[in-house]
PDB file of N, CA, C and O in Angstrom:
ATOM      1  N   UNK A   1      19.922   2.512  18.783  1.00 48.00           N
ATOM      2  CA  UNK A   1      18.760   1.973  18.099  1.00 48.00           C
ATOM      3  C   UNK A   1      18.411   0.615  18.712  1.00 48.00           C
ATOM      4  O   UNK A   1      19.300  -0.232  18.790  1.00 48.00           O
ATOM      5  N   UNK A   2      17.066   0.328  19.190  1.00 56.00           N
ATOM      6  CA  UNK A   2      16.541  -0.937  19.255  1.00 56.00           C
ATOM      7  C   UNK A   2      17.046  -1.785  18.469  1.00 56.00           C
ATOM      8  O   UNK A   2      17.425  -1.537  17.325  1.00 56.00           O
ATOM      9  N   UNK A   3      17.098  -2.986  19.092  1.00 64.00           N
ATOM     10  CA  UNK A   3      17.086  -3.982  17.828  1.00 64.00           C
ATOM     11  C   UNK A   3      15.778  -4.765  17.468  1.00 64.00           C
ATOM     12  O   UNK A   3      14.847  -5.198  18.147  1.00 64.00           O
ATOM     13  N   UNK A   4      16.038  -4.774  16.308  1.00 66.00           N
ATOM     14  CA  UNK A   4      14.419  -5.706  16.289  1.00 66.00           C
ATOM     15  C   UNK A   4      14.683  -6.905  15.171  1.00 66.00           C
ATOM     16  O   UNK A   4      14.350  -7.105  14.003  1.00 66.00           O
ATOM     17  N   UNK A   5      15.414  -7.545  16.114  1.00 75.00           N
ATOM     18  CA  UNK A   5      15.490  -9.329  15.868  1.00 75.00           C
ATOM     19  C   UNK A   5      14.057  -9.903  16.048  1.00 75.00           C
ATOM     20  O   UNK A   5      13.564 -10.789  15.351  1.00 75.00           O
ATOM     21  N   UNK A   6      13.334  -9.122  17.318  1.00 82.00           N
ATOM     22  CA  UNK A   6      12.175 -10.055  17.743  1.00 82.00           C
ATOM     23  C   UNK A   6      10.631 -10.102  16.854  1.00 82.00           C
ATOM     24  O   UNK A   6       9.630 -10.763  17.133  1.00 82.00           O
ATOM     25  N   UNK A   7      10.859  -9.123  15.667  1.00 77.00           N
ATOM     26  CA  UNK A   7      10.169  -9.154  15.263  1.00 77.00           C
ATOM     27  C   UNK A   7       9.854  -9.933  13.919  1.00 77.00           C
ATOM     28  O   UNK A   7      10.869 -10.002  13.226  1.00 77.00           O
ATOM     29  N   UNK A   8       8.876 -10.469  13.411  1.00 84.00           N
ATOM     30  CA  UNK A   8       8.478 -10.706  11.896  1.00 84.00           C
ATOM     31  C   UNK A   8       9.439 -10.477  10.890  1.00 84.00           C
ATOM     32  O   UNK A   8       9.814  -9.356  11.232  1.00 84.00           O
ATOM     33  N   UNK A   9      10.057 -10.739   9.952  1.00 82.00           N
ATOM     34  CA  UNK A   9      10.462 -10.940   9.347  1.00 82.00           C
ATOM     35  C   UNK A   9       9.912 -10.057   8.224  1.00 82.00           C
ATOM     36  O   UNK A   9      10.795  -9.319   7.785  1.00 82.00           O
ATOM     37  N   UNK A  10       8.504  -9.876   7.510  1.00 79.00           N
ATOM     38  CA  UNK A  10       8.083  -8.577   6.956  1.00 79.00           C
ATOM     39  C   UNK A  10       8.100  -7.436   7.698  1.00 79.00           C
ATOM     40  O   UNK A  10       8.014  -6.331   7.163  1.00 79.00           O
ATOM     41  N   UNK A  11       8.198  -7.581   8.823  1.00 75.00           N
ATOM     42  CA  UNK A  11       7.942  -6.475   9.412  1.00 75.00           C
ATOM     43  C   UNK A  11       9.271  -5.851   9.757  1.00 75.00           C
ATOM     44  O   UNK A  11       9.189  -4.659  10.054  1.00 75.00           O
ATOM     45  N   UNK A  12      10.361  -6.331   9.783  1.00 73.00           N
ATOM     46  CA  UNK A  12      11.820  -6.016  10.123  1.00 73.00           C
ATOM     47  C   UNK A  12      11.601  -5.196   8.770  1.00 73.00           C
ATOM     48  O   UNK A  12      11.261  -4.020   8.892  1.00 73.00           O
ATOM     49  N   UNK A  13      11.750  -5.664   7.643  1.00 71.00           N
ATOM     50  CA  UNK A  13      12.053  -5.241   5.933  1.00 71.00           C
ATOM     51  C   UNK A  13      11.418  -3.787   6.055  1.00 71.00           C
ATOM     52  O   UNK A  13      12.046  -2.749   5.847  1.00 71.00           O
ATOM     53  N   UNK A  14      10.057  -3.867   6.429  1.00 68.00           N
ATOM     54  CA  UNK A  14       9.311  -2.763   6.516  1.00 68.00           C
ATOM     55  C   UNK A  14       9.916  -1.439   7.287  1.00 68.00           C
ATOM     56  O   UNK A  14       9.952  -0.283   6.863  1.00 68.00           O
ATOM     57  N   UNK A  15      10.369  -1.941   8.513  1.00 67.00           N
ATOM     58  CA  UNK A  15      10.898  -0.499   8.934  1.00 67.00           C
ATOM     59  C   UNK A  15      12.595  -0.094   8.639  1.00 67.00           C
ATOM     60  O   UNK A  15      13.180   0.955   8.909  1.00 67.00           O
ATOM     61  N   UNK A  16      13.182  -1.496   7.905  1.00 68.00           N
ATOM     62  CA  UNK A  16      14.329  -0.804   7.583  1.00 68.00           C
ATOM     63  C   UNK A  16      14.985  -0.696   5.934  1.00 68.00           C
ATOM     64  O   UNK A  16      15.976  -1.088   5.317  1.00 68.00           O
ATOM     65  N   UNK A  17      13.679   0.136   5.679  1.00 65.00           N
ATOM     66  CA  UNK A  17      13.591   0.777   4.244  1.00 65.00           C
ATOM     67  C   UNK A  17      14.363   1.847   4.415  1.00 65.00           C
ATOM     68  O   UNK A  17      14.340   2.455   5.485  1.00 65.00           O
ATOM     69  N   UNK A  18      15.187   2.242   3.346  1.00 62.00           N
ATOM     70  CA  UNK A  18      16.608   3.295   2.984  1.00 62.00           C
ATOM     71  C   UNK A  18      15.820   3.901   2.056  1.00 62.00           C
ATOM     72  O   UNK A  18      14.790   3.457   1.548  1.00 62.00           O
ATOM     73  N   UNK A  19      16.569   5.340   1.791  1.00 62.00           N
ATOM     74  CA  UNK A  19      15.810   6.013   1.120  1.00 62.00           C
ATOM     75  C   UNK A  19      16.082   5.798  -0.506  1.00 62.00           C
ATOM     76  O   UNK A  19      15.455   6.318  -1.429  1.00 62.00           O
ATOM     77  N   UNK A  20      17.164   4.909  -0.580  1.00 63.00           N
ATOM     78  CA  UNK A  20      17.387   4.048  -2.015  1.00 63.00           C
ATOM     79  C   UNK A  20      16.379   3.168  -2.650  1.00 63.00           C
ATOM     80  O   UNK A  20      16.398   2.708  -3.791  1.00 63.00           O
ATOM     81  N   UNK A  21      15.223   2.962  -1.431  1.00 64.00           N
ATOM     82  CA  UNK A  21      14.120   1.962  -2.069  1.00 64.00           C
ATOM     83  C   UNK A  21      13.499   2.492  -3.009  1.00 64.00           C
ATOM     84  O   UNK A  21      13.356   3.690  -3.253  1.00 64.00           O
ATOM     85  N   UNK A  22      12.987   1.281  -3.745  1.00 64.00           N
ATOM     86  CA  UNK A  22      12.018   1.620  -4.974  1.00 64.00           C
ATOM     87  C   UNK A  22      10.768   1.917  -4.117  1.00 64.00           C
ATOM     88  O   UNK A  22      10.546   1.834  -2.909  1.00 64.00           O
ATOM     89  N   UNK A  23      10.057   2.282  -5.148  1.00 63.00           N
ATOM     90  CA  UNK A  23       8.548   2.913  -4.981  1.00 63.00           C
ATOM     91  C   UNK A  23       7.436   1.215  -4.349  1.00 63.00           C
ATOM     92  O   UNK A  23       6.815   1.030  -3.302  1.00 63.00           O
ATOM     93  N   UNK A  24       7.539   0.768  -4.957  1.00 65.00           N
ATOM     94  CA  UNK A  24       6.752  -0.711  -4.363  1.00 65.00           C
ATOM     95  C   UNK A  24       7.152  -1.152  -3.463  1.00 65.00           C
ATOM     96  O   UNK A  24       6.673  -2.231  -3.116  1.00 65.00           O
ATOM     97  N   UNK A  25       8.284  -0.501  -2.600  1.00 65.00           N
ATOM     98  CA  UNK A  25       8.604  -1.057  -1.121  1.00 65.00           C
ATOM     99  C   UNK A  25       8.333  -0.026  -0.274  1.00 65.00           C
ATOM    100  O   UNK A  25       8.566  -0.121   0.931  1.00 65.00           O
ATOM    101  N   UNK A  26       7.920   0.837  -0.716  1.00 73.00           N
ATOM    102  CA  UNK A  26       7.434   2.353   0.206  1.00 73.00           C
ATOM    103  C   UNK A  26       5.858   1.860  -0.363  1.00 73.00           C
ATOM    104  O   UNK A  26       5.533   2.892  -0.949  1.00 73.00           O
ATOM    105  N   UNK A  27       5.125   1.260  -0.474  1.00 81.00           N
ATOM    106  CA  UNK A  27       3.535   1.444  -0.391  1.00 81.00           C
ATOM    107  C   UNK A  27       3.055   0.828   0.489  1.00 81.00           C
ATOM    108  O   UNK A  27       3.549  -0.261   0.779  1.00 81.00           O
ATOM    109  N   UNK A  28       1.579   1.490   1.420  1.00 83.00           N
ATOM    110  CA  UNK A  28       1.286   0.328   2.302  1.00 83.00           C
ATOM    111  C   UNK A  28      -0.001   0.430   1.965  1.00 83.00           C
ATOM    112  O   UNK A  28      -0.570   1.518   1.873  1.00 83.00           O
ATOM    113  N   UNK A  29      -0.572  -0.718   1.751  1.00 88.00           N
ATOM    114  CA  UNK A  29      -2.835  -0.767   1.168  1.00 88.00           C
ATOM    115  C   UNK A  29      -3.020  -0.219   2.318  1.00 88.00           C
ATOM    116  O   UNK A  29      -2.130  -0.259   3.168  1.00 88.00           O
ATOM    117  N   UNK A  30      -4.025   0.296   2.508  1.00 92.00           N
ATOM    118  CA  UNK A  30      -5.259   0.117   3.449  1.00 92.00           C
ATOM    119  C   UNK A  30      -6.485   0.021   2.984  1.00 92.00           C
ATOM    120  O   UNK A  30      -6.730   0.334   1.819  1.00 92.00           O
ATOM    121  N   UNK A  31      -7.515  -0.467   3.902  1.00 95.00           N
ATOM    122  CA  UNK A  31      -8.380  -1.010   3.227  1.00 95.00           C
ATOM    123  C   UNK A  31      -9.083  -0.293   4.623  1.00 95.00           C
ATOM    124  O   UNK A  31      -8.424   0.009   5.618  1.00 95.00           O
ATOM    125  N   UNK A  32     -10.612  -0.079   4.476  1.00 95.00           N
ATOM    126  CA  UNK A  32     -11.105   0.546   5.140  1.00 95.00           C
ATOM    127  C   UNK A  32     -12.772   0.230   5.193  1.00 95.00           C
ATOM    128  O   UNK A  32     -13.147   0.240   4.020  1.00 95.00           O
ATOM    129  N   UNK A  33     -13.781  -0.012   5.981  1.00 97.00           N
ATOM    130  CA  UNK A  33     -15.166  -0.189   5.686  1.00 97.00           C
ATOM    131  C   UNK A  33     -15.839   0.977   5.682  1.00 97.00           C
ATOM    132  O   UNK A  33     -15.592   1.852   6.511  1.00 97.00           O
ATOM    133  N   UNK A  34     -16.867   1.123   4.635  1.00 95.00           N
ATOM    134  CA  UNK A  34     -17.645   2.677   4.791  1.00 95.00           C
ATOM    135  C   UNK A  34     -18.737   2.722   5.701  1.00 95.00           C
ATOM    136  O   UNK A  34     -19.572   1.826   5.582  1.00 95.00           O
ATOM    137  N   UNK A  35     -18.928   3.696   6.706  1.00 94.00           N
ATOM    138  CA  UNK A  35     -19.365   4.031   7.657  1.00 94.00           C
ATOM    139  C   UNK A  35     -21.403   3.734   7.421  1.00 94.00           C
ATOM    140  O   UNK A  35     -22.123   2.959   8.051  1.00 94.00           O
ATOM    141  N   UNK A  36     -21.754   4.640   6.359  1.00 95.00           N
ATOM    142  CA  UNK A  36     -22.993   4.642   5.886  1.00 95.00           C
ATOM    143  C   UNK A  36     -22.686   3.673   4.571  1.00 95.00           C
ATOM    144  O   UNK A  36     -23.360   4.395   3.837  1.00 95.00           O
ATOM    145  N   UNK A  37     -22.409   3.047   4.030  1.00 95.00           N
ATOM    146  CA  UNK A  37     -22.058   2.579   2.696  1.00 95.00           C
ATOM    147  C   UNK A  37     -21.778   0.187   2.874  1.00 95.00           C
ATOM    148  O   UNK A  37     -22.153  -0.848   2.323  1.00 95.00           O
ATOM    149  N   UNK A  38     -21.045   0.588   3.833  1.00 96.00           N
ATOM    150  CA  UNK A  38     -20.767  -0.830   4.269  1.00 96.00           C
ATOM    151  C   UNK A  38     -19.393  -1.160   3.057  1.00 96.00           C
ATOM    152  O   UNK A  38     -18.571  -2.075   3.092  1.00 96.00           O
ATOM    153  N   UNK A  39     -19.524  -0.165   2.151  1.00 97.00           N
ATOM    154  CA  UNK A  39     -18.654  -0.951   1.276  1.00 97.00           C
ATOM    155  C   UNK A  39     -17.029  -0.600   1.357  1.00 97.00           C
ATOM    156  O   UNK A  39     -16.641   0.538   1.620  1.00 97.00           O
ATOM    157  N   UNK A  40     -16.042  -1.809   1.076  1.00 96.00           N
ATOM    158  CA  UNK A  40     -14.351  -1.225   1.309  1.00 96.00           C
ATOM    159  C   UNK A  40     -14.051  -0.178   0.713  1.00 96.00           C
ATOM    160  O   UNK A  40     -14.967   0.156  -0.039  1.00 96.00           O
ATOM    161  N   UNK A  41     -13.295   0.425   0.695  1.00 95.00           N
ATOM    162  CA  UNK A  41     -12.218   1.829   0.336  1.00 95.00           C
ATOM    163  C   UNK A  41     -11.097   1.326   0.217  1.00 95.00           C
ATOM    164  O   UNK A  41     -10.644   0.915   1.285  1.00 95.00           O
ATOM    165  N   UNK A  42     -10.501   1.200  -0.598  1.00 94.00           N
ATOM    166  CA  UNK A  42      -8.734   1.389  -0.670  1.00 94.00           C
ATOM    167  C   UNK A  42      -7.790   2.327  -0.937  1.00 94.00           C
ATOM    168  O   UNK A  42      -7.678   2.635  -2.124  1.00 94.00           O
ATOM    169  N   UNK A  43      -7.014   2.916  -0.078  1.00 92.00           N
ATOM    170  CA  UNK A  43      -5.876   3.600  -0.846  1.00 92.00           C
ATOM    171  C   UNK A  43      -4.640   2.958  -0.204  1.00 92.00           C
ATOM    172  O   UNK A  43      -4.490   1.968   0.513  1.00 92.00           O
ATOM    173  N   UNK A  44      -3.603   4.104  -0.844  1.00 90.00           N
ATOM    174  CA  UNK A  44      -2.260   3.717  -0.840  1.00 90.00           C
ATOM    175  C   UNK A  44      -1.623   4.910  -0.429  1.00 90.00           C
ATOM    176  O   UNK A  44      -1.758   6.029  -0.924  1.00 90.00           O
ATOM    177  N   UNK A  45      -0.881   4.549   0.572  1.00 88.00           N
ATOM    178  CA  UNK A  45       0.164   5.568   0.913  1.00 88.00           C
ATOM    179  C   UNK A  45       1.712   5.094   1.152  1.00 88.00           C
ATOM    180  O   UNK A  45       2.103   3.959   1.428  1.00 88.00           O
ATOM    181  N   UNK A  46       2.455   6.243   0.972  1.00 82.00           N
ATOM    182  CA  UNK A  46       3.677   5.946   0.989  1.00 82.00           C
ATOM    183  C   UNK A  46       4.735   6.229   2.200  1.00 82.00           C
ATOM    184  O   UNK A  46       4.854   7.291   2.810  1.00 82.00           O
ATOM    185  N   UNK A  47       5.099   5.637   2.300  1.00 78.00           N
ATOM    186  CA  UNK A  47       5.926   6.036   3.895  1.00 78.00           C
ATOM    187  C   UNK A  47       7.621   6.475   3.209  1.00 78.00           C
ATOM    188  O   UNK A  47       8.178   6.338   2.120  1.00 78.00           O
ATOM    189  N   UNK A  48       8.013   7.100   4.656  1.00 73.00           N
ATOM    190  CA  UNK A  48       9.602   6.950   4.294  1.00 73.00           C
ATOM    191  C   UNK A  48      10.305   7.589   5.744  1.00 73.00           C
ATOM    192  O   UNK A  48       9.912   8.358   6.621  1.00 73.00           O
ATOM    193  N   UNK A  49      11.550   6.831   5.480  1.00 71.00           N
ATOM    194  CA  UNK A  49      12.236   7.606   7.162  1.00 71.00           C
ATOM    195  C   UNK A  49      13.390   8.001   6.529  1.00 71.00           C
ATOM    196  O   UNK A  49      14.116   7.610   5.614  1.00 71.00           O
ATOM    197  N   UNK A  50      13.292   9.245   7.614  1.00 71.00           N
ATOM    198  CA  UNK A  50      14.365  10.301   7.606  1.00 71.00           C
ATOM    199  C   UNK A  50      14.838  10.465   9.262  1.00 71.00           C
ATOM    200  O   UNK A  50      14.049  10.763  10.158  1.00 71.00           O
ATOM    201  N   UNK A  51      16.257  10.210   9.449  1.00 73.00           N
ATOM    202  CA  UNK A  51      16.915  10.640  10.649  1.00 73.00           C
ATOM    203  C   UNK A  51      15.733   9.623  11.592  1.00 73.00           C
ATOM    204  O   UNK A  51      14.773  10.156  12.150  1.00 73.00           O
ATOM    205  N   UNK A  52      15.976   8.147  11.656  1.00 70.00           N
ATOM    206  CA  UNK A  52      14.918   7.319  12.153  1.00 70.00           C
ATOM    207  C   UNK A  52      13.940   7.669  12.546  1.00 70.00           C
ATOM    208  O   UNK A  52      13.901   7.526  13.768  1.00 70.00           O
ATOM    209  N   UNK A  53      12.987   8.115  12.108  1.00 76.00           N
ATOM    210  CA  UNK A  53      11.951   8.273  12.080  1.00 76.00           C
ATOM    211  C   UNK A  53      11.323   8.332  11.089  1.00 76.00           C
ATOM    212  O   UNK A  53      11.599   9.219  10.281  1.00 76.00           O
ATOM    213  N   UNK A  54      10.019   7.187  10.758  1.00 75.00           N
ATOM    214  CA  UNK A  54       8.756   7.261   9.828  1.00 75.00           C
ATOM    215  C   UNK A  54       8.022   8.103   9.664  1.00 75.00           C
ATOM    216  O   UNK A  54       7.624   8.740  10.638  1.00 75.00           O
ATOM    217  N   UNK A  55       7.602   8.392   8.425  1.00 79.00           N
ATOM    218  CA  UNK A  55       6.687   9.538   7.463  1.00 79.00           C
ATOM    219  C   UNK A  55       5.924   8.959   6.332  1.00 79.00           C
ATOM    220  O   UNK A  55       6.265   8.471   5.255  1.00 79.00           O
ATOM    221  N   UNK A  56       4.535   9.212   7.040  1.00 80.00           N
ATOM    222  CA  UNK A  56       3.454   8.605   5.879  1.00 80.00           C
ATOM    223  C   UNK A  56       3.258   9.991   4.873  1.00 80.00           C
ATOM    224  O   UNK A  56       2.521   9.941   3.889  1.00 80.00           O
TER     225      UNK A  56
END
């Protein structure tokens, strides 16, 4: 496995979520602009890794 010292500090936390995490550490916003609309969109999805590898 890589190490990833070099990265951010949220961003380390982020990819080394266990599958013991709670639900509010598996969500990620997105936010999105509407195409014809101009206006944001938000949802939420949940990620999770299995056998290192991420799954939205």
């Amino acid at each position: 496995m890589t190490s990833l010292a070099h990265l951010p500090p949220e961003i380390r936390r982020a990819i080394e979520i266990t599958p013991a995490a709670g639900t509010r550490e598996r969500i990620v916003d997105i936010t999105t602009t509407g195409r014809r609309t101009g206006r944001p969109r938000r949802i939420e999805i949940f990620f999770y890794r299995a056998h290192g590898a991420t799954y939205l």
